[in-house]
Coordinates of C-alpha atoms and ligand atoms in Angstrom, one line a residue:
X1 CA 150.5 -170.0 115.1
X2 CA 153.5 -170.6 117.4
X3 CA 155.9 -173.3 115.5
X4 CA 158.4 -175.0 117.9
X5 CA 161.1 -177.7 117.4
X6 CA 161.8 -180.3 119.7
X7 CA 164.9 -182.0 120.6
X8 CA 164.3 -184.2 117.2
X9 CA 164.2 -181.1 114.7
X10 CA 162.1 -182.8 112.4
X11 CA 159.5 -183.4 115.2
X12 CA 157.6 -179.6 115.6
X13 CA 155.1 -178.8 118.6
X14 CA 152.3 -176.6 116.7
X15 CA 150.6 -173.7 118.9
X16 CA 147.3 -172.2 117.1
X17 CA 146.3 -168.8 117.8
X18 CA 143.5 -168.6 120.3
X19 CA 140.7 -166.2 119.9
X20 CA 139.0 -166.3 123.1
X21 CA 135.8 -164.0 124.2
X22 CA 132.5 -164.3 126.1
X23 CA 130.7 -166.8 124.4
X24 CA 134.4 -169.4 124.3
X25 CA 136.9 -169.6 121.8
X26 CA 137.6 -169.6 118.0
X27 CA 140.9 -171.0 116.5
X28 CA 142.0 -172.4 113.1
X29 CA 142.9 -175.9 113.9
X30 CA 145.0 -176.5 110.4
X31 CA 145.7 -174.6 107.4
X32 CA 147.5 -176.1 104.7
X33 CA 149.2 -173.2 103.9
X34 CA 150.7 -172.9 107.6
X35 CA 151.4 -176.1 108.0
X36 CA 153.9 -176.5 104.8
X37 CA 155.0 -172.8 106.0
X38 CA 156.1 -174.7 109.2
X39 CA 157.7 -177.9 107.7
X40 CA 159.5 -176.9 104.9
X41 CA 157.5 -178.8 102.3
X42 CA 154.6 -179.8 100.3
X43 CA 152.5 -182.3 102.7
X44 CA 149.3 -184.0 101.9
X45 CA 147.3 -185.7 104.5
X46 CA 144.6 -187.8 103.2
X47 CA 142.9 -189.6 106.2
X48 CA 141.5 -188.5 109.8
X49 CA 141.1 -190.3 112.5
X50 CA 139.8 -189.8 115.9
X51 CA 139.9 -192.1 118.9
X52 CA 138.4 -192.1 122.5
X53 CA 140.5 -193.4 125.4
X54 CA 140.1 -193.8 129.1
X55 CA 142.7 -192.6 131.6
X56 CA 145.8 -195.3 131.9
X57 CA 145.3 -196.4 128.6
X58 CA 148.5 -196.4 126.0
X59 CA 148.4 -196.5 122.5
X60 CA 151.7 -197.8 120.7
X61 CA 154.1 -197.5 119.6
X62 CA 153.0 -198.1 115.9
X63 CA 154.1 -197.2 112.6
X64 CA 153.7 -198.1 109.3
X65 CA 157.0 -199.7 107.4
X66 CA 155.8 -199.4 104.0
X67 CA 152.8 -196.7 103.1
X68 CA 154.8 -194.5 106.2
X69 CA 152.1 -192.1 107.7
X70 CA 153.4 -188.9 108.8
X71 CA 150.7 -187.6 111.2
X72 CA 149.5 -184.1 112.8
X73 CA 148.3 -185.3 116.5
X74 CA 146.0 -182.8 118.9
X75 CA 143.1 -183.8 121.7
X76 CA 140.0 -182.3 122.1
X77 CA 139.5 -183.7 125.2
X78 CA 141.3 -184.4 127.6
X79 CA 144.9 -185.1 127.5
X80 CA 148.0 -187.4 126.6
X81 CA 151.5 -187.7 127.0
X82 CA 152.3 -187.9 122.7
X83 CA 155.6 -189.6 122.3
X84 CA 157.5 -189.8 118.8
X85 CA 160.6 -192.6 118.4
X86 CA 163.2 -191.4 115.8
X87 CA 163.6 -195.0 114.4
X88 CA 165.5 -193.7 110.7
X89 CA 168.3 -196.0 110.8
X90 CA 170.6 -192.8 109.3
X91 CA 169.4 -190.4 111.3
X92 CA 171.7 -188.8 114.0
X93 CA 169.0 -189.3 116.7
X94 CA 167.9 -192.8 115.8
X95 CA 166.4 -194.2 118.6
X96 CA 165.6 -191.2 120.7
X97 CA 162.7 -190.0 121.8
X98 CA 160.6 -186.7 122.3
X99 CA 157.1 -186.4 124.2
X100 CA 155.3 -183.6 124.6
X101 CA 151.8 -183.1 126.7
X102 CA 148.9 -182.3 124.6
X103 CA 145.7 -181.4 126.3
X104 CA 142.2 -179.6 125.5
X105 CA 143.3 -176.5 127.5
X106 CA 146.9 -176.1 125.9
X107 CA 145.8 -176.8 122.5
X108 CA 148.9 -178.1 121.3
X109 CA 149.7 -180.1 118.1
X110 CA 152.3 -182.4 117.4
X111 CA 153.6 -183.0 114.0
X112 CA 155.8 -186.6 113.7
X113 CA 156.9 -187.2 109.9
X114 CA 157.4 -190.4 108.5
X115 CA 160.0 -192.7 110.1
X116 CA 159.5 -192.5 113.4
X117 CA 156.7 -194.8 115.9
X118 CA 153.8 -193.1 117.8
X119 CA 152.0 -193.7 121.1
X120 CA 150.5 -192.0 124.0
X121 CA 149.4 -192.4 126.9
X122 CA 146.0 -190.9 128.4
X123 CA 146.1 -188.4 131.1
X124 CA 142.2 -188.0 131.8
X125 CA 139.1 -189.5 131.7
X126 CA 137.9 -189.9 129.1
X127 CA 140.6 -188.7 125.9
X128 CA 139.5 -187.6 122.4
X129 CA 142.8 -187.7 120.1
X130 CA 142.1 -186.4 116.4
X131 CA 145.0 -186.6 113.8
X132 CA 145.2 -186.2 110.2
X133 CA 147.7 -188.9 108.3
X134 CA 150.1 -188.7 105.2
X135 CA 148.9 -191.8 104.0
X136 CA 146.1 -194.4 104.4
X137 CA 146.1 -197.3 107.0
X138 CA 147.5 -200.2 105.6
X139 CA 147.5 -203.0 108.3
X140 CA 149.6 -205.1 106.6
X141 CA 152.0 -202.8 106.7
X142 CA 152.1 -201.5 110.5
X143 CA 154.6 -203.0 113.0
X144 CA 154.4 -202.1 116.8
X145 CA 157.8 -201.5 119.5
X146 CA 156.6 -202.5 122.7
X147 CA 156.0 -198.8 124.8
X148 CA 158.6 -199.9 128.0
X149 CA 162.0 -200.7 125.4
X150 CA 164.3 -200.5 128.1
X151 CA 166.5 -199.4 124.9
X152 CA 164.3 -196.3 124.6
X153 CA 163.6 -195.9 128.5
X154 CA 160.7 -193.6 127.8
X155 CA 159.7 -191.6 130.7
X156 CA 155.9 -192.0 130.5
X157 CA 154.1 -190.0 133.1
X158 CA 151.6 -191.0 134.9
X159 CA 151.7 -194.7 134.9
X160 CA 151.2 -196.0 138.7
X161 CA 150.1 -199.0 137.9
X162 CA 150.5 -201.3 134.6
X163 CA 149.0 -199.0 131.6
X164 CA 145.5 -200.6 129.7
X165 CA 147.0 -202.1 126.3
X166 CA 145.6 -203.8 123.3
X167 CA 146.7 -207.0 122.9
X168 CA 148.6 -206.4 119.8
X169 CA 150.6 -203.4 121.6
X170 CA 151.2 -206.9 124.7
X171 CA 153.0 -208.6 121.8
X172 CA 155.1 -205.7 120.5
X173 CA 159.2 -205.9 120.7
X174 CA 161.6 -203.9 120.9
X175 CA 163.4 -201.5 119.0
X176 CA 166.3 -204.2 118.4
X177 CA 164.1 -206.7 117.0
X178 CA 162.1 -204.2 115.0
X179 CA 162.1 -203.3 111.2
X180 CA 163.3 -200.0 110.7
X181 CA 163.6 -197.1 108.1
X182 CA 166.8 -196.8 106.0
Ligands
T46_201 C1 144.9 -197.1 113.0 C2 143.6 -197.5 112.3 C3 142.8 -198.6 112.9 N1 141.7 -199.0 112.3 C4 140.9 -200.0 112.9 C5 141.6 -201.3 113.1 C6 141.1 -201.9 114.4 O1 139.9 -202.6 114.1 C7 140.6 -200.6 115.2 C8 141.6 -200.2 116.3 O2 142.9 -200.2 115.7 P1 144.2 -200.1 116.6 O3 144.0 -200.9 117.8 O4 145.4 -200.3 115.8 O5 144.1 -198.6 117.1 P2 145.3 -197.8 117.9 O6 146.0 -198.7 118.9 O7 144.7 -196.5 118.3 O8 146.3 -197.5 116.7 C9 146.9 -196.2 116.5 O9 147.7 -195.9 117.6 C10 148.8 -195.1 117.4 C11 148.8 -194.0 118.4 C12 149.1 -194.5 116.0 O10 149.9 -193.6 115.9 C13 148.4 -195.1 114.9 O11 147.7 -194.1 114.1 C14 147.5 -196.3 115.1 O12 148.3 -197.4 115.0 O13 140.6 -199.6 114.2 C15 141.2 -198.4 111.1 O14 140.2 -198.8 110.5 N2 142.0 -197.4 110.5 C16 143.2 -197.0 111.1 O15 143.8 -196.0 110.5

């Protein structure tokens, strides 16, 4: 396991070790023991989730203002451009950004705590995205920053033409009109 900050420290890529032989591959996707190794602290994730995307699509850039959700992001298919907003009002990087590729073949992970917004967008056709949370969905607590903030400029890779977005992610705003963490 091959632990990596990014230009946010709090924000770690995750590398597993990769047993590969003749019949394919073997790794330990998480282990609890790792994992807090890696981050400093005692961290309990209590919900999966898995979604399916086609290429062009973008998910974000959610996050939950009360009930925040730290999440542990890798594909299993496919491959996204993962993107993680610092929006922690305090914090010396508040409003940047990191993104990092995560694909089937690389096998990365990307750990984003709580206080910052999530999104990707897809790479190939078609994207499986599994990640564990820190806390449950709670719908009446998420809030959405529209993915093309010129305030965030976010270099999303990829996007020829207008990305596929939920109407909810349409409607988002940005950063300046957004609620925040202290
Ligand atoms: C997130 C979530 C959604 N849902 C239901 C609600 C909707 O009926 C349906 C699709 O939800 P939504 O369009 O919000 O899904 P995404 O756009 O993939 O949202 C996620 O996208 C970005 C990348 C994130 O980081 C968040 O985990 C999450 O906000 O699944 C649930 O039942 N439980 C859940 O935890």
């Amino acid at each position: 396991m091959k632990i990596t900050p990014t230009a946010i420290s709090d924000v770690l890529v995750i590398e597993p070790t990769v047993f590969g032989d003749a019949r394919g591959f073997f790794f330990e996707s998480f282990s609890q023991k790792v994992f807090e190794e890696a981050v400093g602290r005692r961290v309990q994730f209590v919900q999966d989730n898995h979604s399916r995307s086609a290429k062009g699509v973008l998910r974000g850039l959610h996050y939950q203002i009360h009930q925040p959700q730290g999440k542990l992001i890798r594909v299993v298919r496919g491959s996204v451009f993962d993107v993680a907003v610092d929006i922690r009002r305090s914090s010396s990087t508040f409003g940047s950004w990191v993104g990092v590729e995560l694909t089937e073949f690389n096998h990365k992970q990307l750990w984003v705590p709580e206080g910052f917004a999530h999104g990707f967008v897809v790479g190939a056709d078609p994207t499986e995205v599994l990640y564990k949370t820190t806390d449950y969905y709670a719908p009446e607590h998420e809030r959405s920053i529209v993915w093309n903030d010129p305030s965030l400029a976010i270099e999303w890779p990829g996007l020829g033409s207008a990305p596929t977005l939920s109407a909810k992610d349409k409607a988002a705003l940005p950063l300046t009109n957004a609620e925040v963490f202290p």
